[in-house]
Structures are given as structure tokens and as C-alpha cells.
mmCIF file of C-alpha atoms and ligand atoms in Angstrom:
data_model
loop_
_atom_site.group_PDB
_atom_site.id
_atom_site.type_symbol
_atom_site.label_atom_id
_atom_site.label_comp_id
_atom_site.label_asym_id
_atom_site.label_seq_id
_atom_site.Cartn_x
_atom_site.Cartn_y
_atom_site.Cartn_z
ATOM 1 C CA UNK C 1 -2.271 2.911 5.155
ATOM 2 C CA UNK C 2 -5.136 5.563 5.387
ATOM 3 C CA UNK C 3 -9.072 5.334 4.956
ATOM 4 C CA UNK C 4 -10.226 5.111 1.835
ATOM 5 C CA UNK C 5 -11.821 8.190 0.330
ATOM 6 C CA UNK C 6 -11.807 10.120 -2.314
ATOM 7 C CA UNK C 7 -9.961 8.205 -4.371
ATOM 8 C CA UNK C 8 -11.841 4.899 -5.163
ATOM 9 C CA UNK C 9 -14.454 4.998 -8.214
ATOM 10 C CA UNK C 10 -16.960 7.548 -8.151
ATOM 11 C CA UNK C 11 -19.214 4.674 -9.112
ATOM 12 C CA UNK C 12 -17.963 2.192 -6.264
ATOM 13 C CA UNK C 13 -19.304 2.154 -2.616
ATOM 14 C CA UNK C 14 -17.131 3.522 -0.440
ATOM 15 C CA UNK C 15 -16.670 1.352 2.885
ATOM 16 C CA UNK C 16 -15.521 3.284 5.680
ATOM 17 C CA UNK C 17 -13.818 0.230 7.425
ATOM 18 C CA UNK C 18 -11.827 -0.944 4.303
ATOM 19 C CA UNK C 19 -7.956 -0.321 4.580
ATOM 20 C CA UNK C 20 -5.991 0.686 1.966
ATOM 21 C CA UNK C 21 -1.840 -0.429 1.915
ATOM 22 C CA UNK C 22 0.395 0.357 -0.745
ATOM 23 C CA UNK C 23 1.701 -2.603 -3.329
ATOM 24 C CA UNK C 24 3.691 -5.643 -1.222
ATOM 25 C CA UNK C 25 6.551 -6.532 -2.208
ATOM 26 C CA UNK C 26 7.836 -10.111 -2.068
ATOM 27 C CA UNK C 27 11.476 -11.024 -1.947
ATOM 28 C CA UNK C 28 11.416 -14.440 -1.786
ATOM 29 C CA UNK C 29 9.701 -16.525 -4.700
ATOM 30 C CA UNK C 30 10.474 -18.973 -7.039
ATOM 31 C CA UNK C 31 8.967 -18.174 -10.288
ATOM 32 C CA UNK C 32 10.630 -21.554 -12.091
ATOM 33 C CA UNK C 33 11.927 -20.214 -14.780
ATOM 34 C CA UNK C 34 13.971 -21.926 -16.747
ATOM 35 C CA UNK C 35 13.530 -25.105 -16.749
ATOM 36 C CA UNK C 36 10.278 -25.905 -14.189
ATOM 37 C CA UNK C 37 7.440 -23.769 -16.313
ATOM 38 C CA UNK C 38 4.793 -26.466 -16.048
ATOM 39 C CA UNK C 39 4.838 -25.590 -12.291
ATOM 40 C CA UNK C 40 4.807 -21.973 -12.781
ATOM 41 C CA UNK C 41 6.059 -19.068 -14.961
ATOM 42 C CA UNK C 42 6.494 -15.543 -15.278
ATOM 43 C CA UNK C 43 2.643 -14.929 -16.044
ATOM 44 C CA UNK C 44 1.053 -17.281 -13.698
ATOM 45 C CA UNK C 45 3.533 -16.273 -10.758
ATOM 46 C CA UNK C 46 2.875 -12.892 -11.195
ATOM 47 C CA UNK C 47 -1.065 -13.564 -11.395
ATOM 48 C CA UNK C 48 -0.489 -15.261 -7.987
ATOM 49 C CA UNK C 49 1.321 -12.296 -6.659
ATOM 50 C CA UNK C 50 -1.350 -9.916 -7.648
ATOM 51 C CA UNK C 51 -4.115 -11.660 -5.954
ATOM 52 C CA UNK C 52 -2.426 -12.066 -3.269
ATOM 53 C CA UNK C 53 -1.852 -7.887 -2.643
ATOM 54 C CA UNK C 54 1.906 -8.518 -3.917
ATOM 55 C CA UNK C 55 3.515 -5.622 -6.637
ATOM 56 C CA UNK C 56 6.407 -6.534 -7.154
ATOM 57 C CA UNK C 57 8.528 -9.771 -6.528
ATOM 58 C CA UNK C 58 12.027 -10.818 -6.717
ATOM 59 C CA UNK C 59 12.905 -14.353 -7.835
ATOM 60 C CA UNK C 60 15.358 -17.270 -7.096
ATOM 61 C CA UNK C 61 17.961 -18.365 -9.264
ATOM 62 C CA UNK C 62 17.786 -22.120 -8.190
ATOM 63 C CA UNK C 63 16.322 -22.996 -11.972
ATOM 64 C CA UNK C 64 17.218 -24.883 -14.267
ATOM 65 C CA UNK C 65 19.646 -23.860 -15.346
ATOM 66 C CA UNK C 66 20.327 -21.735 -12.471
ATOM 67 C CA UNK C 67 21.269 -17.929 -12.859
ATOM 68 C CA UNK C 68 24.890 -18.000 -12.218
ATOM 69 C CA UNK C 69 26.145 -15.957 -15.515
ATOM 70 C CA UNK C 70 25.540 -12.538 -17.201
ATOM 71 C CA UNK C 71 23.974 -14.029 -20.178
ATOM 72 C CA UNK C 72 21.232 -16.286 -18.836
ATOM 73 C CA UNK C 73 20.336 -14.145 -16.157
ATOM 74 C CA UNK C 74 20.016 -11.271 -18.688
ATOM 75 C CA UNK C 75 17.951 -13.465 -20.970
ATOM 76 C CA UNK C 76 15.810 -14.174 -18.399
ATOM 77 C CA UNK C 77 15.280 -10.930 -16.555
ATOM 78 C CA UNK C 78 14.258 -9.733 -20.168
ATOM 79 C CA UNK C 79 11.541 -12.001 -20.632
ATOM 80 C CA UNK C 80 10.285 -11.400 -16.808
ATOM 81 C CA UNK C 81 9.762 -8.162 -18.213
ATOM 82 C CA UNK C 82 7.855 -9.175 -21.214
ATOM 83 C CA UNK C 83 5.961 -11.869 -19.519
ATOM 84 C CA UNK C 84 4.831 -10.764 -15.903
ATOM 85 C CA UNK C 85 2.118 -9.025 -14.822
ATOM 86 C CA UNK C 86 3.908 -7.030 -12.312
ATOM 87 C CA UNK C 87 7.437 -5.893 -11.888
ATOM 88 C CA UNK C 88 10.039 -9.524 -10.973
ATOM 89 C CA UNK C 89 14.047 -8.954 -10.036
ATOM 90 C CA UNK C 90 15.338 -12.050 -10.383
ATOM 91 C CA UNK C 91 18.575 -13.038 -8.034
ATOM 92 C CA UNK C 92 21.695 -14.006 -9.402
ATOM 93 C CA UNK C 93 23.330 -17.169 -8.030
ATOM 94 C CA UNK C 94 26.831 -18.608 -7.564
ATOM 95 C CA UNK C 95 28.907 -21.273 -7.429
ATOM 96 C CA UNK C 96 32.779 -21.070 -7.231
ATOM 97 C CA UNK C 97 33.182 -22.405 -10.262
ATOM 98 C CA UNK C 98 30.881 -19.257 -11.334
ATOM 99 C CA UNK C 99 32.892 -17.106 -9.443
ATOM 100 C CA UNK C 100 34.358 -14.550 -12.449
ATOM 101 C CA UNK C 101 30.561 -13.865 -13.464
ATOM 102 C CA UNK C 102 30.033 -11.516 -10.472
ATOM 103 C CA UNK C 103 31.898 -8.661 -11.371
ATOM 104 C CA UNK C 104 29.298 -8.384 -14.410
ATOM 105 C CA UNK C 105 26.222 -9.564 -12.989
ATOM 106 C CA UNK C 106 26.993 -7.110 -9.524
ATOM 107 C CA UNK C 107 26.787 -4.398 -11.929
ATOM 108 C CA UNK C 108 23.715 -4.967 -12.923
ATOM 109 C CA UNK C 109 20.875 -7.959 -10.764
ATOM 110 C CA UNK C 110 19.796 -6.195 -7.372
ATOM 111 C CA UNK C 111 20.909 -9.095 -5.160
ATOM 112 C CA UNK C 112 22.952 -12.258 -4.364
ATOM 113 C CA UNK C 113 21.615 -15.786 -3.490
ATOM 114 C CA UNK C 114 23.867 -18.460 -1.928
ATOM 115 C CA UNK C 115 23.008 -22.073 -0.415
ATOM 116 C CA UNK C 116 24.460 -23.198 2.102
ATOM 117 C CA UNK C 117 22.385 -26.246 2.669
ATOM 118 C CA UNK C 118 21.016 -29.321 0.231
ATOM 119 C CA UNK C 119 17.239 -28.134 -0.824
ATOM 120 C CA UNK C 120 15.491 -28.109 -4.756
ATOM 121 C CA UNK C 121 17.977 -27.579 -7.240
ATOM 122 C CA UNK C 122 22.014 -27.904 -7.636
ATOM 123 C CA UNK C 123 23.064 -24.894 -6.148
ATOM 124 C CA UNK C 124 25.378 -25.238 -3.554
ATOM 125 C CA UNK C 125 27.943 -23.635 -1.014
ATOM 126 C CA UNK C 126 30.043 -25.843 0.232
ATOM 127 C CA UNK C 127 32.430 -24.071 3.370
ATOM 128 C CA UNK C 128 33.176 -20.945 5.117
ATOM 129 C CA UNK C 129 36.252 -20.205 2.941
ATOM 130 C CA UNK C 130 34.432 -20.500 -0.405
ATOM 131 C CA UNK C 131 31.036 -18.180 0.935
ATOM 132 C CA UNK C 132 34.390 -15.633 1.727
ATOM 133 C CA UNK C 133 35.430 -15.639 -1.525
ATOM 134 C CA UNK C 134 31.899 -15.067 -2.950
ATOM 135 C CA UNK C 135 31.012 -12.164 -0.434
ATOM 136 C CA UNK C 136 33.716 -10.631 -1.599
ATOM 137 C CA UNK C 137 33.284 -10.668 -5.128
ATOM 138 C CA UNK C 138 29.595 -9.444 -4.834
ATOM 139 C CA UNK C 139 29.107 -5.093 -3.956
ATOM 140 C CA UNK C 140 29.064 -4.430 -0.734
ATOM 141 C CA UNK C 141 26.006 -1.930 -1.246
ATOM 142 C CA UNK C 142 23.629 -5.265 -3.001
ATOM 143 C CA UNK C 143 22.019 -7.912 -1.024
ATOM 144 C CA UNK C 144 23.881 -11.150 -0.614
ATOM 145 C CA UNK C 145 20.919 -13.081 0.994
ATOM 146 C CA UNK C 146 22.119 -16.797 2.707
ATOM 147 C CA UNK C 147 19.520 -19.805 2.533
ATOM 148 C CA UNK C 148 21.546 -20.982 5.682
ATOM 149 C CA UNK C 149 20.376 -23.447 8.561
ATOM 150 C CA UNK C 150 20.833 -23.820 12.005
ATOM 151 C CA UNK C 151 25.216 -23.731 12.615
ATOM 152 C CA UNK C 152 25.078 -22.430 9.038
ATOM 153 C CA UNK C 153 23.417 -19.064 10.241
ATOM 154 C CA UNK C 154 26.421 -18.962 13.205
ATOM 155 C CA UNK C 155 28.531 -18.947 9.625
ATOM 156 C CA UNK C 156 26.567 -16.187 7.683
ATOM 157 C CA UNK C 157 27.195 -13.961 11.390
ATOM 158 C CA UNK C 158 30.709 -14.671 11.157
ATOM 159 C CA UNK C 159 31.000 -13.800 7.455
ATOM 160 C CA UNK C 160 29.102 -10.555 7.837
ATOM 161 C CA UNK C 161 31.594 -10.024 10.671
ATOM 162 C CA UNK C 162 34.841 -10.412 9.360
ATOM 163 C CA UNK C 163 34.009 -8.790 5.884
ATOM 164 C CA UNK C 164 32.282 -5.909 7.639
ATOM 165 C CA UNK C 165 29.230 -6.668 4.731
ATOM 166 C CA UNK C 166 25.375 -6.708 5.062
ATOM 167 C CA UNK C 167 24.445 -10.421 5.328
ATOM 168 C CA UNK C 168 20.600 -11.384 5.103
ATOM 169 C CA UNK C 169 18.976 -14.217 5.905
ATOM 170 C CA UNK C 170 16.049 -16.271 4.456
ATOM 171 C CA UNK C 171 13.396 -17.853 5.810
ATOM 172 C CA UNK C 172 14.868 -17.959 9.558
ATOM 173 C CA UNK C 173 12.531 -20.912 11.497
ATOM 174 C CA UNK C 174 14.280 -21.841 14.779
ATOM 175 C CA UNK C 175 14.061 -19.911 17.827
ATOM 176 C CA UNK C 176 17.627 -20.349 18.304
ATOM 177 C CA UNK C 177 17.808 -18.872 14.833
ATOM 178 C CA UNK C 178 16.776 -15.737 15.542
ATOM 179 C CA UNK C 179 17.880 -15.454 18.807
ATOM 180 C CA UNK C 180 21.584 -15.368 17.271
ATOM 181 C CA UNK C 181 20.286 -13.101 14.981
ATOM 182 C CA UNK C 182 18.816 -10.683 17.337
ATOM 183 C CA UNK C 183 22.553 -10.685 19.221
ATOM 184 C CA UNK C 184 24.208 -10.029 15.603
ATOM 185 C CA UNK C 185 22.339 -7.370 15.415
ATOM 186 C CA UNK C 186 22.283 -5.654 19.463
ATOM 187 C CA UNK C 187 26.212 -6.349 18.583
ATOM 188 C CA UNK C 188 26.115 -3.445 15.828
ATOM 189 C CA UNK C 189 26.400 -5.938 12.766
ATOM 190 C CA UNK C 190 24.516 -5.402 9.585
ATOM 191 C CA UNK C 191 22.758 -8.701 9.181
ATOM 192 C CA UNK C 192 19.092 -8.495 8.237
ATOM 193 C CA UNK C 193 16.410 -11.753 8.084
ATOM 194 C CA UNK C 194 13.073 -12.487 6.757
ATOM 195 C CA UNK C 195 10.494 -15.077 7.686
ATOM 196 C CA UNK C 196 7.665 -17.065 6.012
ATOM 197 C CA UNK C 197 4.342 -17.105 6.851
ATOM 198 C CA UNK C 198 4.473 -20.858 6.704
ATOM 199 C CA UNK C 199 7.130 -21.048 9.304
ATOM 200 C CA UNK C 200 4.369 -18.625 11.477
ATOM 201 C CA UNK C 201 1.558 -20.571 11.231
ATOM 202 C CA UNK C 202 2.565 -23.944 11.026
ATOM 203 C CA UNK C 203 3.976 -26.187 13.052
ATOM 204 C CA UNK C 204 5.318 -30.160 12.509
ATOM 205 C CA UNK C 205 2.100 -30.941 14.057
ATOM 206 C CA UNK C 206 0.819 -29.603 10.962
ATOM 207 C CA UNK C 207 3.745 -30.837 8.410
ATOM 208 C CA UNK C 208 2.263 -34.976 10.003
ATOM 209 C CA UNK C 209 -1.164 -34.058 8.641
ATOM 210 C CA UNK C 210 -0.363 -32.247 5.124
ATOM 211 C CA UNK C 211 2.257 -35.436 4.605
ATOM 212 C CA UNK C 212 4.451 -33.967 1.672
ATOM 213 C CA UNK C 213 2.443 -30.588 1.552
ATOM 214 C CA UNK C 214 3.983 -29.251 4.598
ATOM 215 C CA UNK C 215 7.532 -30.184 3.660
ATOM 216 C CA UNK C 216 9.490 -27.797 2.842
ATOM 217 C CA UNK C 217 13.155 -26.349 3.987
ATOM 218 C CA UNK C 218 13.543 -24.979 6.623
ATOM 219 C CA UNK C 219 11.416 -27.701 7.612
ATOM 220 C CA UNK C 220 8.530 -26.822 9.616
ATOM 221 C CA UNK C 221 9.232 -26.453 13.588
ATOM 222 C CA UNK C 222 8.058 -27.212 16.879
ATOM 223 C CA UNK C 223 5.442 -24.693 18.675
ATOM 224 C CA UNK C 224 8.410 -23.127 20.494
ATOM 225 C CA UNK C 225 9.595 -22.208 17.785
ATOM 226 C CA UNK C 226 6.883 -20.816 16.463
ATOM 227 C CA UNK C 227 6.443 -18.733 19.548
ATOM 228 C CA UNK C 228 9.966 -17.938 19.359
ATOM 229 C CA UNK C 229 9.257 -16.044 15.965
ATOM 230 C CA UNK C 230 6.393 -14.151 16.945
ATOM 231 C CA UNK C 231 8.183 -12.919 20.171
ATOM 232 C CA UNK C 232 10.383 -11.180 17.526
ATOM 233 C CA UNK C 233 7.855 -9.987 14.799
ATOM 234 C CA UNK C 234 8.155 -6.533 16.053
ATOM 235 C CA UNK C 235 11.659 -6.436 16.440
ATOM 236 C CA UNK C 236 14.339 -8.533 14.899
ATOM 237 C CA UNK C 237 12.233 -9.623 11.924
ATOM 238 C CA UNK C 238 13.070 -7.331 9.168
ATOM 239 C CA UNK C 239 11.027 -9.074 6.569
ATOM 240 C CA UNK C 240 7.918 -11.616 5.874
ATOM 241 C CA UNK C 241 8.783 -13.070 2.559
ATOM 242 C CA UNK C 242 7.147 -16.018 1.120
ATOM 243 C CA UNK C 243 9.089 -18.389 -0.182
ATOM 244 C CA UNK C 244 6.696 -19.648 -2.517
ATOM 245 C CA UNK C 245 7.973 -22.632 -4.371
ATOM 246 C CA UNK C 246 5.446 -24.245 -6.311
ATOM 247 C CA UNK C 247 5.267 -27.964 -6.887
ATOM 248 C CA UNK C 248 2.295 -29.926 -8.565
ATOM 249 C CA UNK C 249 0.356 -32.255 -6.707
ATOM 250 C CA UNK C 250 1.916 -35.389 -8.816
ATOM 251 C CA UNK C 251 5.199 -34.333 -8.038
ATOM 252 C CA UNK C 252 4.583 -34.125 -4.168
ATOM 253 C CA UNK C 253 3.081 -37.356 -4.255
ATOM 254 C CA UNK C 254 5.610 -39.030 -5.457
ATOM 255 C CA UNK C 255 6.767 -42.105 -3.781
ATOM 256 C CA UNK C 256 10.775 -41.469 -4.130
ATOM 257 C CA UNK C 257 12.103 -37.942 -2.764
ATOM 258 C CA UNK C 258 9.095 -35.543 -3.136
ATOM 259 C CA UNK C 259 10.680 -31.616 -4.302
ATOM 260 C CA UNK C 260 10.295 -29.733 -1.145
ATOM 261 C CA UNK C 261 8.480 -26.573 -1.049
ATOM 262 C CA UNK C 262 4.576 -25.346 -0.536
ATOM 263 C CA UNK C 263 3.075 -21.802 -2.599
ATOM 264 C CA UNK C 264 2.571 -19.235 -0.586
ATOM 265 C CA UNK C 265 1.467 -15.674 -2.539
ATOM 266 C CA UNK C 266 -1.773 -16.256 -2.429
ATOM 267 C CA UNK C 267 -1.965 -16.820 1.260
ATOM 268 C CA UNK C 268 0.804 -14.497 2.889
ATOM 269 C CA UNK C 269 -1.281 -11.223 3.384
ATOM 270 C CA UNK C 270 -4.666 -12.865 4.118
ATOM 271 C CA UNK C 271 -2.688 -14.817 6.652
ATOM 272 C CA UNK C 272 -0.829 -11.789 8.025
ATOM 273 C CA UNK C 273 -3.891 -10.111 8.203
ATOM 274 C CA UNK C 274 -5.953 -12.764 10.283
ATOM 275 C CA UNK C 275 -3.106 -12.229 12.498
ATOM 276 C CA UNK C 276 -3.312 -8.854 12.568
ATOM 277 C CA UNK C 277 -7.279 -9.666 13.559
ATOM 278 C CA UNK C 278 -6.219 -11.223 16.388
ATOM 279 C CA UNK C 279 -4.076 -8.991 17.751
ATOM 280 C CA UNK C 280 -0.531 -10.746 16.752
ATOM 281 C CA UNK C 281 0.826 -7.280 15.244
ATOM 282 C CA UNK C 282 -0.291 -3.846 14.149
ATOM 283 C CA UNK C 283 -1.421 -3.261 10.582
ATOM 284 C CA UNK C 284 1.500 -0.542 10.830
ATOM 285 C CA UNK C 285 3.783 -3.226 10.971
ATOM 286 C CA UNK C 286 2.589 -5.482 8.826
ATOM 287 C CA UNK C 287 3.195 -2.674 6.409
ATOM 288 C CA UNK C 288 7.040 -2.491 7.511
ATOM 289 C CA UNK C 289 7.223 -6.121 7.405
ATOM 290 C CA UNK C 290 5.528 -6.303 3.552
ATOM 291 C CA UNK C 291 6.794 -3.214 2.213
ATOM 292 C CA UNK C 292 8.803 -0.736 3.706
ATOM 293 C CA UNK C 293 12.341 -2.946 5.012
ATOM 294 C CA UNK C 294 12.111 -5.033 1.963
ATOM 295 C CA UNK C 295 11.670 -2.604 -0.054
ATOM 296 C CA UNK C 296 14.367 -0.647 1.713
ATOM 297 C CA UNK C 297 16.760 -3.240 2.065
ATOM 298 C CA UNK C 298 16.535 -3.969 -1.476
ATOM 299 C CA UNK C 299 16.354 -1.170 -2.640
ATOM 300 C CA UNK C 300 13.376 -1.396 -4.462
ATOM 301 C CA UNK C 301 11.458 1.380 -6.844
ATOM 302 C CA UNK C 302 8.366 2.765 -5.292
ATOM 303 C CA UNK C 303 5.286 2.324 -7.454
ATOM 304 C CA UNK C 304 2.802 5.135 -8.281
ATOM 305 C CA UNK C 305 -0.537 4.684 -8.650
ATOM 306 C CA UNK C 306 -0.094 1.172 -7.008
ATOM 307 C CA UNK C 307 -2.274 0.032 -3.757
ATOM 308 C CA UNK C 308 -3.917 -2.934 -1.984
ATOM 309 C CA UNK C 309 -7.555 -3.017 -0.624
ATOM 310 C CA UNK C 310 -8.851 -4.772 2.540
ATOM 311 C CA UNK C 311 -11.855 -5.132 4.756
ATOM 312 C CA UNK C 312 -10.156 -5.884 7.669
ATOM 313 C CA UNK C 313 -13.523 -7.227 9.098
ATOM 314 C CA UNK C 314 -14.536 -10.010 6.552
ATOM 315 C CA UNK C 315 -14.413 -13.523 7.434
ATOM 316 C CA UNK C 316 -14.122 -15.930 4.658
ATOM 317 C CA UNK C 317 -12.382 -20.237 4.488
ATOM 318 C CA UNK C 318 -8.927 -19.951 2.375
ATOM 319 C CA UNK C 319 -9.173 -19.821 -0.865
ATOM 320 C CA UNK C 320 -11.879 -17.351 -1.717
ATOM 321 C CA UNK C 321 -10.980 -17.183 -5.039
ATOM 322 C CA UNK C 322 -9.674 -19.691 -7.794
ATOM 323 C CA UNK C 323 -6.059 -20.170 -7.427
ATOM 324 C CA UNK C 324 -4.172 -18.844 -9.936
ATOM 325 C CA UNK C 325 -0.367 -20.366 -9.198
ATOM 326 C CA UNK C 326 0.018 -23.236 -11.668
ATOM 327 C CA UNK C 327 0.119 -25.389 -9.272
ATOM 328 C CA UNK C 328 -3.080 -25.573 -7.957
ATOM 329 C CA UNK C 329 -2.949 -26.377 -4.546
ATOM 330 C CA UNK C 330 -2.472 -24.193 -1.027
ATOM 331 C CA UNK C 331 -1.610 -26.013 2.884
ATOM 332 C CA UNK C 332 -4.013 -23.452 4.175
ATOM 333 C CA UNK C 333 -6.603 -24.810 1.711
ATOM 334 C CA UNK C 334 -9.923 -25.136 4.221
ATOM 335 C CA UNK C 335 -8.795 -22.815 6.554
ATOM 336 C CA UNK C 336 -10.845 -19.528 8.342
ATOM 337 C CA UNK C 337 -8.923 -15.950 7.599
ATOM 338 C CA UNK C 338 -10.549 -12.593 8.720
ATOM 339 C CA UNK C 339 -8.791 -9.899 6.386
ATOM 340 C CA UNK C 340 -10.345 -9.886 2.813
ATOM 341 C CA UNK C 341 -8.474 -8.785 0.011
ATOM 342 C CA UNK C 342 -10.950 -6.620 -2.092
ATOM 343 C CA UNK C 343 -8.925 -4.876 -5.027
ATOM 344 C CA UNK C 344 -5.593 -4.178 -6.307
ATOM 345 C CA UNK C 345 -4.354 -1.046 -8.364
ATOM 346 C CA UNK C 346 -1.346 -1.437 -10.274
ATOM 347 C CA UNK C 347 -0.299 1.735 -12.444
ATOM 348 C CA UNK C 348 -3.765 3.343 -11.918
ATOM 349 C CA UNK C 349 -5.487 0.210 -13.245
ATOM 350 C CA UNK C 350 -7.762 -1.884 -11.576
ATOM 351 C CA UNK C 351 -5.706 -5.554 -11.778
ATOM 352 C CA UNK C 352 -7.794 -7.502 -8.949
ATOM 353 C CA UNK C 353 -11.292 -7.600 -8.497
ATOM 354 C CA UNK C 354 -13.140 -10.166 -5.561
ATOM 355 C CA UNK C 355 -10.063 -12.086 -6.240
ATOM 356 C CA UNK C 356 -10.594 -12.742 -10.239
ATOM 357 C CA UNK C 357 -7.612 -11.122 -12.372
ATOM 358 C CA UNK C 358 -9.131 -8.421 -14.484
HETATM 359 O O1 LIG M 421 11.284 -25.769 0.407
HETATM 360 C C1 LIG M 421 12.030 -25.184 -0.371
HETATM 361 N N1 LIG M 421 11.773 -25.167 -1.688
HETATM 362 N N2 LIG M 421 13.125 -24.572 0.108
HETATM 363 C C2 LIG M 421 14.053 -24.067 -0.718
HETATM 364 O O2 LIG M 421 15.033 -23.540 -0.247
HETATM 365 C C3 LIG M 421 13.915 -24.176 -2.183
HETATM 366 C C4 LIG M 421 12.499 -24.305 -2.557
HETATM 367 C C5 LIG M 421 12.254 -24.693 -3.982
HETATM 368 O O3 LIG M 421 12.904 -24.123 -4.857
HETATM 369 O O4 LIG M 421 11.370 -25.504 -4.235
HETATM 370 ZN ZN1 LIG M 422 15.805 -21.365 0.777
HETATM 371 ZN ZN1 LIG M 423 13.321 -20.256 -1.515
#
């Protein structure tokens, strides 16, 4: 995060007051492939990222069919690398019926994914014992990362405990949640947690008015809890991760059991930088929270030649550009953001322009 000077365009303006932060890294999406490309793929997710300030991504394995063995997850990590626009790790799952596939895959995905409750997709963790057997099939030095709620957080501590592992948690909503956390941690245990910006700005106030749009899981929470989030942004929050999980509009209105899940790559830094605007964090750690600990904690290459642009002063109403995630649609659609993102570098080229994909 410096000034910007010498090195923008000699044919550019240079604005004084413009901010410039290395590539984000996001890693927490789901891209939806297999098996869900008319909501997004490889190319449009990556797009998204881009726009959105975000370098580099790693994606969930809750597709269909989900990543559980060596040779779709290989298959599919290869064409992430033909297809995106930007470097994508995607997570391996399991299942215990799965379980012989992580010797293999642990030598070579960068990180673990287990469910522990119901949410899109079959993936599923069913009791203590069986997450024991999986934490200990998958290298202690790789990310096992828990999509665990409420009691099923207490388990993920307990786990990370008695195996002596890193544990980290997703999306973490409840200020309960992350009180337990920040004890896990003041007790010397290496658990480590991320949070959306969804589960920052929004409240259930808001998930009554967006109707299926604001559902997602972790559901959205009460204003203490909210509050309870932000009291540990500088602290116990390792990570702001998306969890963008794309679903069209005619899928989330369906009458019968709309998919839950809202997009969110588009959104996350303009958000985090409105709240940097308003005083809610520094832009220093905003930078930890979007780039340094993830990239840290999972172990993540850094990128040359790679940066972000802002003018931290600019005002604008969500989106300011045409959306470029498949499907189509944002919950902070209408909404004022001060924190404009202006360009993004990727590999020395300019990639983003005024928010139009070059
Ligand atoms: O809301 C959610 N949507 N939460 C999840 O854990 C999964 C995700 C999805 O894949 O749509
Ligand atoms: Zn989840
Ligand atoms: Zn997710």
C-alpha cells in the first residue's frame, strides 16, 4: 500500500490520493464447476474476481460431482488453469467413504474442506469421530478449513485440540462464534477463521427485505452479532473471504427450497473499503485481512507485477460497473460505497479498467 507514482502510465494522470494494494486474494468461492456452469464457471468467476480487486481465488469442492478423488480434482484444477483469468486452487473435499483419496490428493491440492452442517450440495460430515479420522488423514502443514456452525465450531476447537492440528474456520457469523474462537486462540491453539462481508454488513433485518437474496448459511444474524464481529476485525479475524456462491435469479425464486447463497466478489473490497471510509478499520488492515493471513495461511504464491487501484475518496451506488458473475444479480445492488476501484494489473497487464474487463 504506497502512493502511486512512478509507476502508472506515462500517459495516465497521476492522482495523488489514489491507493495502490497488491492483488486480493479470496479463499472462499464457489466457482461451480462441475456440474452448476450455467451459474458460473472458471472464466466468468474469475472475471468477477478481477473486477472486484481479487488475484487469485481458491474454490469449493461442493460441485457436482464434488472433489473428493485425485482424478476429478486433477481434471478440474487443469482446466481452472486453462480457463480462468486469474490464478484458482480449488479445495479438495471428503467424505468417509472418500477417505483413502487423501493420501494422494494431500500431496498435491493446497487445502481441505469439510461440512459439518446441511447447506448446497451433498457433502457432509456427520460426527466428531469421523471429522477425527479425516484430520488425520489430511497433512498437518495444509489447511483443513471446517464450514461448522454454532456447537459445531465448539467441535472443530476440540478437534484442533486433541490432534494438536491447525483448524480454520469459514465464514464465522455469531458473536458467540468468535468469542470461542478468540479463547481457542488466547489458549495457544492453532485455529484460524475468516468472515464474509455479508455477515458484516447485513443483518436479518436485511435477509426480511432481500426475501431469498439474503439467505444464505450461516444465515444472516442479529445486529449483535454483527457488532460482535467488528469488535474483533482487528484481532481474532484472520481473514475476510467471500463466500461467493452464485445462484440465478430463477433459481432463488423458486417456490420449493431456494439454493442458499448470495455473490459476493464484486462487492467485498468496495464494501471493505466504505468501511474503511468510515473509520471501521485501517486500510493497513484491510490489507492483512485481504492478502497477507490468507495468503499466509495458505500458503499462497506472491504475484509480481500484480496490484489493485483505488480512490479512496469516490462515492459511487453499487454496481458501478456491469456485473460480470453469471449470475447477474448483487444484495448490495442500490447501495452508496465510497472506495472506487479504478484499475487492476495482473502480470504487468492492465486487466481492469473503470470496471470493464480489458
Ligand atoms: O450459502 C451458502 N451457499 N453456504 C454454503 O455453505 C454453500 C454455498 C453454496 O455452495 O451455494
Ligand atoms: Zn460454507
Ligand atoms: Zn462456501
Amino acid at each position: 500500500m504506497e502512493m502511486l507514482k512512478n509507476e502508472r502510465d506515462e500517459n495516465e494522470m497521476v492522482n495523488p490520493n489514489w491507493i495502490k494494494l497488491p492483488g486480493l486474494v479470496d479463499v472462499h468461492v464457489h466457482l461451480r464447476v462441475p456440474g452448476g456452469e450455467h451459474k458460473e464457471d472458471f472464466r466468468s468467476g474469475t472475471a468477477a474476481a478481477l473486477v472486484g480487486g481479487i488475484t487469485q481465488v481458491m474454490a469449493m469442492p461442493n460441485t457436482n460431482p464434488p472433489l473428493t478423488d485425485l482424478d476429478t480434482w486433477r481434471h478440474y484444477q487443469e482446466q481452472a488453469e486453462w480457463e480462468g483469468l486469474c490464478p484458482v486452487y480449488l479445495y479438495c473435499g471428503a467424505t468417509m467413504a472418500s477417505l483413502e483419496q487423501l493420501t494422494m490428493l494431500g500431496r498435491i491440492a493446497k487445502a481441505l474442506k469439510i461440512y459439518l452442517d446441511p447447506t448446497y450440495g451433498q457433502l457432509k460430515v456427520d460426527n466428531e469421530e469421523d471429522l477425527l479420522h479425516i484430520a488425520q488423514a489430511w497433512p498437518r502443514d495444509k489447511v483443513l478449513s471446517l464450514h461448522a456452525e454454532g456447537d459445531n465450531i465448539r467441535m472443530g476447537i476440540r478437534v484442533s485440540e486433541k490432534l494438536e492440528r491447525p483448524v480454520h474456520f469459514c465464514h464465522v457469523s455469531r458473536k458467540d462464534e468468535i468469542e470461542w474462537i478468540a479463547t481457542a486462540k488466547r489458549d495457544g491453539l492453532p485455529v484460524t477463521c475468516e468472515v464474509t462481508p455479508h455477515h458484516l454488513f447485513l443483518t436479518q433485518a436485511d435477509a426480511q427485505r432481500l426475501g431469498p437474496l439474503g439467505d444464505m448459511r450461516p444465515r444472516l444474524a442479529e445486529q449483535r452479532d454483527v457488532e460482535g464481529l467488528w469488535d474483533r476485525i482487528g484481532s481474532t479475524i484472520d481473514i475476510v473471504a467471500t463466500d461467493h456462491a452464485p445462484h440465478t435469479l430463477s433459481e432463488k425464486s423458486a417456490a420449493q427450497n431456494p439454493p442458499p447463497g448470495v455473490p459476493g466478489l464484486e462487492s467485498a473490497l468496495p464494501l471493505m473499503l466504505t468501511a474503511v471510509a468510515e473509520g471501521r478499520l485501517s486500510m493497513a488492515r484491510l490489507k492483512a485481512l485481504m492478502y497477507d493471513n490468507p495468503r499466509r495461511i495458505f500458503n499462497l504464491p506472491e504475484q509480481a507485477d500484480t496490484w489493485v487501484e483505488v480512490d479512496p475518496e469516490e462515492s459511487y451506488t453499487f454496481p458501478d460497473h456491469p456485473l460480470y458473475t453469471k449470475c447477474g444479480w448483487s444484495p448490495y445492488d442500490g447501495m452508496q460505497m465510497q472506495g472506487r476501484i479504478k484499475r487492476v494489473v495482473l502480470d504487468g497487464k492492465e486487466v481492469v479498467k473503470n470496471g470493464i474487463i480489458q
